[in-house]
Amino acid sequence: MKYKTRKEEIIQTSTILFKQRGFSAVTMRDIAKAMGIKAASLYNHINSKQEILSDIIISLAEQFTQQMKVIKNSNENNIDKLKQIVALHVDITSNNPYGMASLNNDWMHLENELEYYLKLRKDYENDFRIIIEKGIEDSELVKGNSEVMIFSMLSTLRSLYIWLPKKEDLDIQKFTNELSLVLINGINK
Amino acid sequence: MKYKTRKEEIIQTSTILFKQRGFSAVTMRDIAKAMGIKAASLYNHINSKQEILSDIIISLAEQFTQQMKVIKNSNENNIDKLKQIVALHVDITSNNPYGMASLNNDWMHLENELEYYLKLRKDYENDFRIIIEKGIEDSELVKGNSEVMIFSMLSTLRSLYIWLPKKEDLDIQKFTNELSLVLINGINK
DNA sequence: ATATTTAACTAACACTTGTTAGTTTCATTG
DNA sequence: CAATGAAACTAACAAGTGTTAGTTAAATAT
């Protein structure tokens, strides 16, 4: 048995379709067809299309925000904290390569949970900012535009979902190190 | 007169809505309402919803691919070529902050032009790869994983559309330099 | 064996979708 | 002034949307 519950199976199937075409372009009939059943049967297991989306997004967002707090509050230096953020993104993304697409592209279609999602994201980004700015303050990072640094790192980390699934049998540990190196030390010789 | 033709006005209006909600979630009635007319009236100026999307995406994709070719074939060193790629992205994105959202998120909804778009993108990425690999070969860049370098730079550049519109009265020249610095030299002291 | 639960089904709903046809309004042109 | 053309309109279409109601068949529990 691959899935614990039928609901999980529906969510997993939806996640794949949402990544390919986006939440709005996927119909309940599409999801049902992919599972070999009729659309109405889905409602024996889930309450609405909206519920599928928020189940996908909120659980991921909570992981990020919670883990980020742990990293921020640890007592390592700021460079090592940044490396742990990279590892966090690689870890969550490689375990949920499809769901990350919804988190990135379809969060605005959340209804009841939209506000909660925005708060999670804001908390996450604030913690990120604090780490970068402390790193500059403590002379671990170059004295530059911290907003540009955050933007650059976060853009790359958020795009992992596009890239990771293309790499079969990737050495996660090695990749995390290579990515940290590029993000932190750049590519200039 | 802000727009040359009514068609341009429809495309501009659509572009803003597509960025907010995505192509599939925006209806012809939404577009019409935003312009203060009825949906059927749009068809005096455009042939289909699909045509709006491809008008937005293809023109942008052509700019990137064409300009990339110019950069690749110039006779500067590879670091300077990379700086020019950063400038190219900042330039096109700051002039089309909304359209870039469709290019990034809704290209898969292209129908007739999908194949053409994919070719443009592939050509662009190939030229990018060649510059990075020559940079390594010529010892301008560190000897690292070139794929990770391309992924990291391109992810950041592709995300500019999210970030640039938030910055009012931004000094484009200065920002381009700061971003180049972060992407090429990293953030480590 | 009987009762209950699980998970599928068919049929239908009210509404929304992109698009077409035909008409009207009105400024510009001959 | 009459004719033209641009750009709006109303009305409608066929297909597709998420979802509900009620039913059926098979597995599980009593």
GROMACS .gro file of N, CA and C in nm, chain A residues 25-172:
model
  444
   25ALA      N    1  -0.630   2.578  -1.340
   25ALA     CA    2  -0.647   2.508  -1.467
   25ALA      C    3  -0.677   2.360  -1.448
   26VAL      N    4  -0.673   2.312  -1.324
   26VAL     CA    5  -0.701   2.172  -1.296
   26VAL      C    6  -0.843   2.160  -1.241
   27THR      N    7  -0.924   2.074  -1.301
   27THR     CA    8  -1.062   2.057  -1.255
   27THR      C    9  -1.075   1.933  -1.168
   28MET      N   10  -1.183   1.928  -1.093
   28MET     CA   11  -1.209   1.811  -1.010
   28MET      C   12  -1.220   1.687  -1.098
   29ARG      N   13  -1.271   1.706  -1.218
   29ARG     CA   14  -1.281   1.591  -1.311
   29ARG      C   15  -1.143   1.545  -1.357
   30ASP      N   16  -1.051   1.639  -1.370
   30ASP     CA   17  -0.912   1.601  -1.404
   30ASP      C   18  -0.851   1.514  -1.294
   31ILE      N   19  -0.870   1.560  -1.171
   31ILE     CA   20  -0.813   1.487  -1.057
   31ILE      C   21  -0.873   1.347  -1.050
   32ALA      N   22  -1.006   1.342  -1.063
   32ALA     CA   23  -1.074   1.213  -1.057
   32ALA      C   24  -1.025   1.119  -1.167
   33LYS      N   25  -1.017   1.173  -1.288
   33LYS     CA   26  -0.973   1.092  -1.401
   33LYS      C   27  -0.835   1.033  -1.377
   34ALA      N   28  -0.747   1.113  -1.321
   34ALA     CA   29  -0.611   1.066  -1.293
   34ALA      C   30  -0.610   0.952  -1.192
   35MET      N   31  -0.718   0.943  -1.113
   35MET     CA   32  -0.727   0.836  -1.014
   35MET      C   33  -0.816   0.721  -1.061
   36GLY      N   34  -0.876   0.738  -1.177
   36GLY     CA   35  -0.962   0.635  -1.231
   36GLY      C   36  -1.099   0.628  -1.165
   37ILE      N   37  -1.145   0.740  -1.110
   37ILE     CA   38  -1.280   0.745  -1.052
   37ILE      C   39  -1.355   0.866  -1.106
   38LYS      N   40  -1.478   0.887  -1.057
   38LYS     CA   41  -1.558   1.001  -1.101
   38LYS      C   42  -1.541   1.118  -1.003
   39ALA      N   43  -1.563   1.237  -1.054
   39ALA     CA   44  -1.539   1.358  -0.972
   39ALA      C   45  -1.619   1.355  -0.843
   40ALA      N   46  -1.743   1.313  -0.850
   40ALA     CA   47  -1.827   1.316  -0.730
   40ALA      C   48  -1.771   1.227  -0.619
   41SER      N   49  -1.701   1.122  -0.660
   41SER     CA   50  -1.647   1.029  -0.559
   41SER      C   51  -1.540   1.093  -0.473
   42LEU      N   52  -1.476   1.195  -0.525
   42LEU     CA   53  -1.372   1.262  -0.447
   42LEU      C   54  -1.430   1.317  -0.318
   43TYR      N   55  -1.558   1.354  -0.323
   43TYR     CA   56  -1.618   1.421  -0.208
   43TYR      C   57  -1.651   1.326  -0.093
   44ASN      N   58  -1.628   1.196  -0.114
   44ASN     CA   59  -1.633   1.105  -0.001
   44ASN      C   60  -1.512   1.122   0.090
   45HIS      N   61  -1.410   1.190   0.038
   45HIS     CA   62  -1.283   1.196   0.112
   45HIS      C   63  -1.239   1.339   0.145
   46ILE      N   64  -1.278   1.431   0.061
   46ILE     CA   65  -1.239   1.571   0.084
   46ILE      C   66  -1.364   1.658   0.078
   47ASN      N   67  -1.353   1.778   0.135
   47ASN     CA   68  -1.469   1.867   0.143
   47ASN      C   69  -1.481   1.963   0.026
   48SER      N   70  -1.367   1.999  -0.032
   48SER     CA   71  -1.371   2.094  -0.142
   48SER      C   72  -1.236   2.098  -0.213
   49LYS      N   73  -1.236   2.155  -0.331
   49LYS     CA   74  -1.111   2.174  -0.404
   49LYS      C   75  -1.018   2.265  -0.324
   50GLN      N   76  -1.079   2.365  -0.265
   50GLN     CA   77  -1.005   2.459  -0.181
   50GLN      C   78  -0.929   2.389  -0.068
   51GLU      N   79  -0.994   2.289  -0.009
   51GLU     CA   80  -0.930   2.216   0.100
   51GLU      C   81  -0.804   2.144   0.052
   52ILE      N   82  -0.808   2.090  -0.068
   52ILE     CA   83  -0.689   2.024  -0.123
   52ILE      C   84  -0.574   2.123  -0.129
   53LEU      N   85  -0.604   2.240  -0.184
   53LEU     CA   86  -0.498   2.341  -0.198
   53LEU      C   87  -0.440   2.380  -0.063
   54SER      N   88  -0.524   2.407   0.034
   54SER     CA   89  -0.471   2.455   0.162
   54SER      C   90  -0.399   2.343   0.237
   55ASP      N   91  -0.444   2.219   0.219
   55ASP     CA   92  -0.369   2.108   0.279
   55ASP      C   93  -0.227   2.101   0.224
   56ILE      N   94  -0.215   2.123   0.095
   56ILE     CA   95  -0.081   2.119   0.032
   56ILE      C   96   0.005   2.233   0.084
   57ILE      N   97  -0.049   2.353   0.079
   57ILE     CA   98   0.033   2.471   0.103
   57ILE      C   99   0.064   2.492   0.251
   58ILE      N  100  -0.038   2.485   0.334
   58ILE     CA  101  -0.018   2.524   0.474
   58ILE      C  102   0.082   2.433   0.545
   59SER      N  103   0.075   2.303   0.520
   59SER     CA  104   0.168   2.213   0.589
   59SER      C  105   0.312   2.245   0.552
   60LEU      N  106   0.336   2.279   0.425
   60LEU     CA  107   0.471   2.316   0.384
   60LEU      C  108   0.515   2.448   0.446
   61ALA      N  109   0.426   2.545   0.442
   61ALA     CA  110   0.462   2.677   0.496
   61ALA      C  111   0.492   2.667   0.644
   62GLU      N  112   0.416   2.583   0.714
   62GLU     CA  113   0.441   2.568   0.858
   62GLU      C  114   0.578   2.506   0.884
   63GLN      N  115   0.615   2.408   0.802
   63GLN     CA  116   0.748   2.348   0.818
   63GLN      C  117   0.858   2.452   0.806
   64PHE      N  118   0.846   2.535   0.702
   64PHE     CA  119   0.949   2.638   0.680
   64PHE      C  120   0.958   2.734   0.797
   65THR      N  121   0.844   2.786   0.837
   65THR     CA  122   0.845   2.889   0.940
   65THR      C  123   0.895   2.834   1.074
   66GLN      N  124   0.852   2.714   1.104
   66GLN     CA  125   0.892   2.653   1.230
   66GLN      C  126   1.041   2.622   1.231
   67GLN      N  127   1.091   2.561   1.125
   67GLN     CA  128   1.232   2.526   1.118
   67GLN      C  129   1.321   2.650   1.114
   68MET      N  130   1.271   2.753   1.045
   68MET     CA  131   1.349   2.877   1.039
   68MET      C  132   1.369   2.934   1.178
   69LYS      N  133   1.266   2.926   1.260
   69LYS     CA  134   1.276   2.978   1.396
   69LYS      C  135   1.385   2.902   1.474
   70VAL      N  136   1.387   2.770   1.455
   70VAL     CA  137   1.489   2.689   1.522
   70VAL      C  138   1.628   2.735   1.480
   71ILE      N  139   1.647   2.754   1.350
   71ILE     CA  140   1.777   2.796   1.299
   71ILE      C  141   1.815   2.934   1.355
   72LYS      N  142   1.720   3.026   1.349
   72LYS     CA  143   1.749   3.162   1.397
   72LYS      C  144   1.793   3.160   1.544
   73ASN      N  145   1.725   3.078   1.625
   73ASN     CA  146   1.752   3.079   1.769
   73ASN      C  147   1.871   2.992   1.812
   74SER      N  148   1.928   2.919   1.716
   74SER     CA  149   2.045   2.838   1.751
   74SER      C  150   2.164   2.930   1.776
   75ASN      N  151   2.270   2.877   1.837
   75ASN     CA  152   2.384   2.966   1.861
   75ASN      C  153   2.506   2.933   1.776
   76GLU      N  154   2.480   2.925   1.647
   76GLU     CA  155   2.591   2.912   1.552
   76GLU      C  156   2.619   3.051   1.494
   77ASN      N  157   2.726   3.060   1.416
   77ASN     CA  158   2.750   3.189   1.351
   77ASN      C  159   2.654   3.205   1.233
   78ASN      N  160   2.647   3.325   1.181
   78ASN     CA  161   2.543   3.355   1.082
   78ASN      C  162   2.567   3.286   0.948
   79ILE      N  163   2.690   3.266   0.912
   79ILE     CA  164   2.721   3.192   0.788
   79ILE      C  165   2.667   3.049   0.799
   80ASP      N  166   2.690   2.987   0.914
   80ASP     CA  167   2.640   2.851   0.931
   80ASP      C  168   2.487   2.848   0.934
   81LYS      N  169   2.427   2.951   0.987
   81LYS     CA  170   2.281   2.959   0.983
   81LYS      C  171   2.231   2.964   0.839
   82LEU      N  172   2.300   3.041   0.758
   82LEU     CA  173   2.261   3.050   0.616
   82LEU      C  174   2.275   2.913   0.549
   83LYS      N  175   2.382   2.844   0.583
   83LYS     CA  176   2.400   2.710   0.525
   83LYS      C  177   2.288   2.617   0.567
   84GLN      N  178   2.243   2.635   0.691
   84GLN     CA  179   2.131   2.551   0.738
   84GLN      C  180   2.000   2.586   0.669
   85ILE      N  181   1.984   2.713   0.633
   85ILE     CA  182   1.864   2.754   0.558
   85ILE      C  183   1.866   2.687   0.420
   86VAL      N  184   1.983   2.687   0.358
   86VAL     CA  185   1.995   2.619   0.228
   86VAL      C  186   1.957   2.472   0.244
   87ALA      N  187   2.012   2.409   0.348
   87ALA     CA  188   1.983   2.267   0.370
   87ALA      C  189   1.834   2.244   0.396
   88LEU      N  190   1.772   2.338   0.468
   88LEU     CA  191   1.628   2.327   0.495
   88LEU      C  192   1.547   2.328   0.366
   89HIS      N  193   1.581   2.420   0.278
   89HIS     CA  194   1.507   2.429   0.152
   89HIS      C  195   1.530   2.305   0.065
   90VAL      N  196   1.654   2.261   0.058
   90VAL     CA  197   1.682   2.142  -0.023
   90VAL      C  198   1.607   2.022   0.035
   91ASP      N  199   1.606   2.013   0.166
   91ASP     CA  200   1.540   1.900   0.231
   91ASP      C  201   1.390   1.899   0.204
   92ILE      N  202   1.322   2.008   0.236
   92ILE     CA  203   1.177   2.011   0.217
   92ILE      C  204   1.141   1.996   0.070
   93THR      N  205   1.217   2.064  -0.016
   93THR     CA  206   1.184   2.060  -0.158
   93THR      C  207   1.206   1.921  -0.217
   94SER      N  208   1.313   1.855  -0.177
   94SER     CA  209   1.337   1.723  -0.237
   94SER      C  210   1.235   1.621  -0.186
   95ASN      N  211   1.177   1.646  -0.071
   95ASN     CA  212   1.071   1.558  -0.021
   95ASN      C  213   0.932   1.595  -0.074
   96ASN      N  214   0.918   1.716  -0.122
   96ASN     CA  215   0.786   1.762  -0.174
   96ASN      C  216   0.803   1.841  -0.303
   97PRO      N  217   0.863   1.780  -0.405
   97PRO     CA  218   0.897   1.857  -0.524
   97PRO      C  219   0.775   1.915  -0.595
   98TYR      N  220   0.660   1.848  -0.583
   98TYR     CA  221   0.540   1.899  -0.650
   98TYR      C  222   0.469   2.003  -0.566
   99GLY      N  223   0.453   1.974  -0.438
   99GLY     CA  224   0.383   2.067  -0.351
   99GLY      C  225   0.446   2.205  -0.347
  100MET      N  226   0.576   2.211  -0.363
  100MET     CA  227   0.643   2.341  -0.361
  100MET      C  228   0.597   2.432  -0.475
  101ALA      N  229   0.552   2.371  -0.583
  101ALA     CA  230   0.501   2.452  -0.693
  101ALA      C  231   0.374   2.527  -0.651
  102SER      N  232   0.286   2.458  -0.580
  102SER     CA  233   0.165   2.525  -0.531
  102SER      C  234   0.199   2.634  -0.431
  103LEU      N  235   0.291   2.602  -0.342
  103LEU     CA  236   0.332   2.701  -0.242
  103LEU      C  237   0.381   2.828  -0.311
  104ASN      N  238   0.455   2.811  -0.418
  104ASN     CA  239   0.513   2.927  -0.485
  104ASN      C  240   0.416   2.998  -0.578
  105ASN      N  241   0.331   2.921  -0.645
  105ASN     CA  242   0.252   2.980  -0.754
  105ASN      C  243   0.104   2.994  -0.728
  106ASP      N  244   0.051   2.918  -0.633
  106ASP     CA  245  -0.095   2.919  -0.615
  106ASP      C  246  -0.142   2.964  -0.479
  107TRP      N  247  -0.051   3.017  -0.398
  107TRP     CA  248  -0.092   3.063  -0.264
  107TRP      C  249  -0.200   3.170  -0.273
  108MET      N  250  -0.202   3.249  -0.380
  108MET     CA  251  -0.301   3.357  -0.387
  108MET      C  252  -0.444   3.306  -0.409
  109HIS      N  253  -0.455   3.177  -0.438
  109HIS     CA  254  -0.589   3.119  -0.452
  109HIS      C  255  -0.642   3.059  -0.323
  110LEU      N  256  -0.565   3.070  -0.218
  110LEU     CA  257  -0.616   3.032  -0.086
  110LEU      C  258  -0.729   3.127  -0.047
  111GLU      N  259  -0.829   3.071   0.021
  111GLU     CA  260  -0.939   3.157   0.065
  111GLU      C  261  -0.933   3.177   0.217
  112ASN      N  262  -0.988   3.082   0.291
  112ASN     CA  263  -0.988   3.097   0.437
  112ASN      C  264  -0.848   3.111   0.497
  113GLU      N  265  -0.753   3.042   0.440
  113GLU     CA  266  -0.620   3.033   0.499
  113GLU      C  267  -0.521   3.135   0.445
  114LEU      N  268  -0.567   3.223   0.359
  114LEU     CA  269  -0.475   3.317   0.295
  114LEU      C  270  -0.402   3.404   0.396
  115GLU      N  271  -0.477   3.459   0.488
  115GLU     CA  272  -0.416   3.547   0.587
  115GLU      C  273  -0.312   3.472   0.671
  116TYR      N  274  -0.349   3.353   0.713
  116TYR     CA  275  -0.257   3.272   0.792
  116TYR      C  276  -0.129   3.242   0.714
  117TYR      N  277  -0.145   3.206   0.587
  117TYR     CA  278  -0.029   3.181   0.503
  117TYR      C  279   0.062   3.305   0.496
  118LEU      N  280   0.001   3.421   0.476
  118LEU     CA  281   0.081   3.543   0.464
  118LEU      C  282   0.158   3.572   0.592
  119LYS      N  283   0.096   3.540   0.706
  119LYS     CA  284   0.165   3.561   0.833
  119LYS      C  285   0.285   3.466   0.844
  120LEU      N  286   0.264   3.341   0.808
  120LEU     CA  287   0.375   3.244   0.810
  120LEU      C  288   0.490   3.292   0.724
  121ARG      N  289   0.457   3.339   0.605
  121ARG     CA  290   0.562   3.382   0.512
  121ARG      C  291   0.636   3.505   0.566
  122LYS      N  292   0.559   3.596   0.623
  122LYS     CA  293   0.619   3.718   0.678
  122LYS      C  294   0.715   3.684   0.793
  123ASP      N  295   0.672   3.595   0.880
  123ASP     CA  296   0.758   3.553   0.991
  123ASP      C  297   0.887   3.492   0.939
  124TYR      N  298   0.871   3.406   0.839
  124TYR     CA  299   0.989   3.342   0.780
  124TYR      C  300   1.086   3.445   0.725
  125GLU      N  301   1.034   3.537   0.647
  125GLU     CA  302   1.121   3.637   0.583
  125GLU      C  303   1.185   3.730   0.685
  126ASN      N  304   1.111   3.761   0.789
  126ASN     CA  305   1.169   3.846   0.895
  126ASN      C  306   1.289   3.779   0.960
  127ASP      N  307   1.274   3.651   0.991
  127ASP     CA  308   1.384   3.578   1.052
  127ASP      C  309   1.504   3.573   0.959
  128PHE      N  310   1.477   3.553   0.830
  128PHE     CA  311   1.584   3.553   0.731
  128PHE      C  312   1.657   3.687   0.732
  129ARG      N  313   1.581   3.792   0.735
  129ARG     CA  314   1.640   3.926   0.733
  129ARG      C  315   1.728   3.949   0.856
  130ILE      N  316   1.679   3.904   0.969
  130ILE     CA  317   1.755   3.923   1.093
  130ILE      C  318   1.891   3.854   1.085
  131ILE      N  319   1.892   3.733   1.031
  131ILE     CA  320   2.017   3.658   1.019
  131ILE      C  321   2.115   3.731   0.927
  132ILE      N  322   2.065   3.775   0.812
  132ILE     CA  323   2.152   3.847   0.717
  132ILE      C  324   2.208   3.974   0.782
  133GLU      N  325   2.122   4.049   0.848
  133GLU     CA  326   2.168   4.177   0.903
  133GLU      C  327   2.264   4.158   1.020
  134LYS      N  328   2.241   4.054   1.098
  134LYS     CA  329   2.338   4.024   1.204
  134LYS      C  330   2.471   3.981   1.144
  135GLY      N  331   2.462   3.907   1.033
  135GLY     CA  332   2.584   3.864   0.966
  135GLY      C  333   2.668   3.982   0.918
  136ILE      N  334   2.599   4.086   0.870
  136ILE     CA  335   2.671   4.207   0.826
  136ILE      C  336   2.728   4.279   0.948
  137GLU      N  337   2.646   4.291   1.049
  137GLU     CA  338   2.687   4.358   1.172
  137GLU      C  339   2.811   4.292   1.233
  138ASP      N  340   2.808   4.159   1.236
  138ASP     CA  341   2.919   4.083   1.297
  138ASP      C  342   3.037   4.066   1.202
  139SER      N  343   3.032   4.136   1.086
  139SER     CA  344   3.141   4.131   0.988
  139SER      C  345   3.166   3.991   0.932
  140GLU      N  346   3.062   3.908   0.930
  140GLU     CA  347   3.077   3.779   0.862
  140GLU      C  348   3.043   3.795   0.713
  141LEU      N  349   2.952   3.888   0.684
  141LEU     CA  350   2.911   3.913   0.546
  141LEU      C  351   2.961   4.050   0.501
  142VAL      N  352   2.975   4.065   0.369
  142VAL     CA  353   3.019   4.194   0.315
  142VAL      C  354   2.917   4.302   0.347
  143LYS      N  355   2.963   4.426   0.359
  143LYS     CA  356   2.873   4.537   0.387
  143LYS      C  357   2.805   4.578   0.257
  144GLY      N  358   2.690   4.518   0.229
  144GLY     CA  359   2.621   4.550   0.105
  144GLY      C  360   2.473   4.568   0.131
  145ASN      N  361   2.396   4.570   0.024
  145ASN     CA  362   2.252   4.587   0.033
  145ASN      C  363   2.188   4.457   0.082
  146SER      N  364   2.142   4.457   0.207
  146SER     CA  365   2.091   4.332   0.264
  146SER      C  366   1.965   4.284   0.193
  147GLU      N  367   1.885   4.378   0.146
  147GLU     CA  368   1.764   4.339   0.074
  147GLU      C  369   1.796   4.263  -0.054
  148VAL      N  370   1.899   4.307  -0.122
  148VAL     CA  371   1.940   4.238  -0.245
  148VAL      C  372   1.991   4.098  -0.213
  149MET      N  373   2.061   4.087  -0.102
  149MET     CA  374   2.112   3.955  -0.061
  149MET      C  375   1.996   3.858  -0.032
  150ILE      N  376   1.900   3.906   0.046
  150ILE     CA  377   1.785   3.822   0.079
  150ILE      C  378   1.711   3.783  -0.047
  151PHE      N  379   1.685   3.883  -0.130
  151PHE     CA  380   1.614   3.857  -0.255
  151PHE      C  381   1.684   3.751  -0.338
  152SER      N  382   1.814   3.764  -0.351
  152SER     CA  383   1.889   3.673  -0.436
  152SER      C  384   1.888   3.530  -0.381
  153MET      N  385   1.916   3.517  -0.253
  153MET     CA  386   1.918   3.383  -0.193
  153MET      C  387   1.780   3.318  -0.199
  154LEU      N  388   1.680   3.396  -0.158
  154LEU     CA  389   1.546   3.341  -0.148
  154LEU      C  390   1.490   3.303  -0.285
  155SER      N  391   1.522   3.382  -0.386
  155SER     CA  392   1.476   3.350  -0.521
  155SER      C  393   1.529   3.216  -0.566
  156THR      N  394   1.657   3.195  -0.540
  156THR     CA  395   1.718   3.068  -0.579
  156THR      C  396   1.657   2.952  -0.502
  157LEU      N  397   1.644   2.970  -0.371
  157LEU     CA  398   1.592   2.861  -0.288
  157LEU      C  399   1.447   2.828  -0.324
  158ARG      N  400   1.370   2.931  -0.358
  158ARG     CA  401   1.229   2.909  -0.394
  158ARG      C  402   1.215   2.842  -0.530
  159SER      N  403   1.319   2.849  -0.611
  159SER     CA  404   1.311   2.787  -0.744
  159SER      C  405   1.359   2.643  -0.746
  160LEU      N  406   1.403   2.595  -0.632
  160LEU     CA  407   1.455   2.457  -0.627
  160LEU      C  408   1.355   2.355  -0.679
  161TYR      N  409   1.227   2.383  -0.658
  161TYR     CA  410   1.125   2.286  -0.700
  161TYR      C  411   1.123   2.264  -0.850
  162ILE      N  412   1.168   2.361  -0.926
  162ILE     CA  413   1.172   2.346  -1.072
  162ILE      C  414   1.290   2.258  -1.110
  163TRP      N  415   1.393   2.268  -1.032
  163TRP     CA  416   1.520   2.215  -1.074
  163TRP      C  417   1.550   2.077  -1.018
  164LEU      N  418   1.519   2.059  -0.888
  164LEU     CA  419   1.554   1.932  -0.822
  164LEU      C  420   1.493   1.809  -0.889
  165PRO      N  421   1.365   1.813  -0.928
  165PRO     CA  422   1.307   1.690  -0.985
  165PRO      C  423   1.372   1.647  -1.115
  166LYS      N  424   1.440   1.741  -1.184
  166LYS     CA  425   1.505   1.706  -1.310
  166LYS      C  426   1.631   1.623  -1.287
  167LYS      N  427   1.684   1.630  -1.165
  167LYS     CA  428   1.810   1.561  -1.136
  167LYS      C  429   1.783   1.426  -1.069
  168GLU      N  430   1.794   1.322  -1.146
  168GLU     CA  431   1.778   1.188  -1.089
  168GLU      C  432   1.902   1.152  -1.006
  169ASP      N  433   1.887   1.061  -0.916
  169ASP     CA  434   1.994   1.015  -0.826
  169ASP      C  435   2.098   1.123  -0.797
  170LEU      N  436   2.047   1.233  -0.740
  170LEU     CA  437   2.134   1.344  -0.701
  170LEU      C  438   2.183   1.321  -0.559
  171ASP      N  439   2.309   1.347  -0.536
  171ASP     CA  440   2.363   1.340  -0.401
  171ASP      C  441   2.323   1.467  -0.327
  172ILE      N  442   2.220   1.455  -0.243
  172ILE     CA  443   2.161   1.571  -0.178
  172ILE      C  444   2.263   1.648  -0.096
   0.00000   0.00000   0.00000
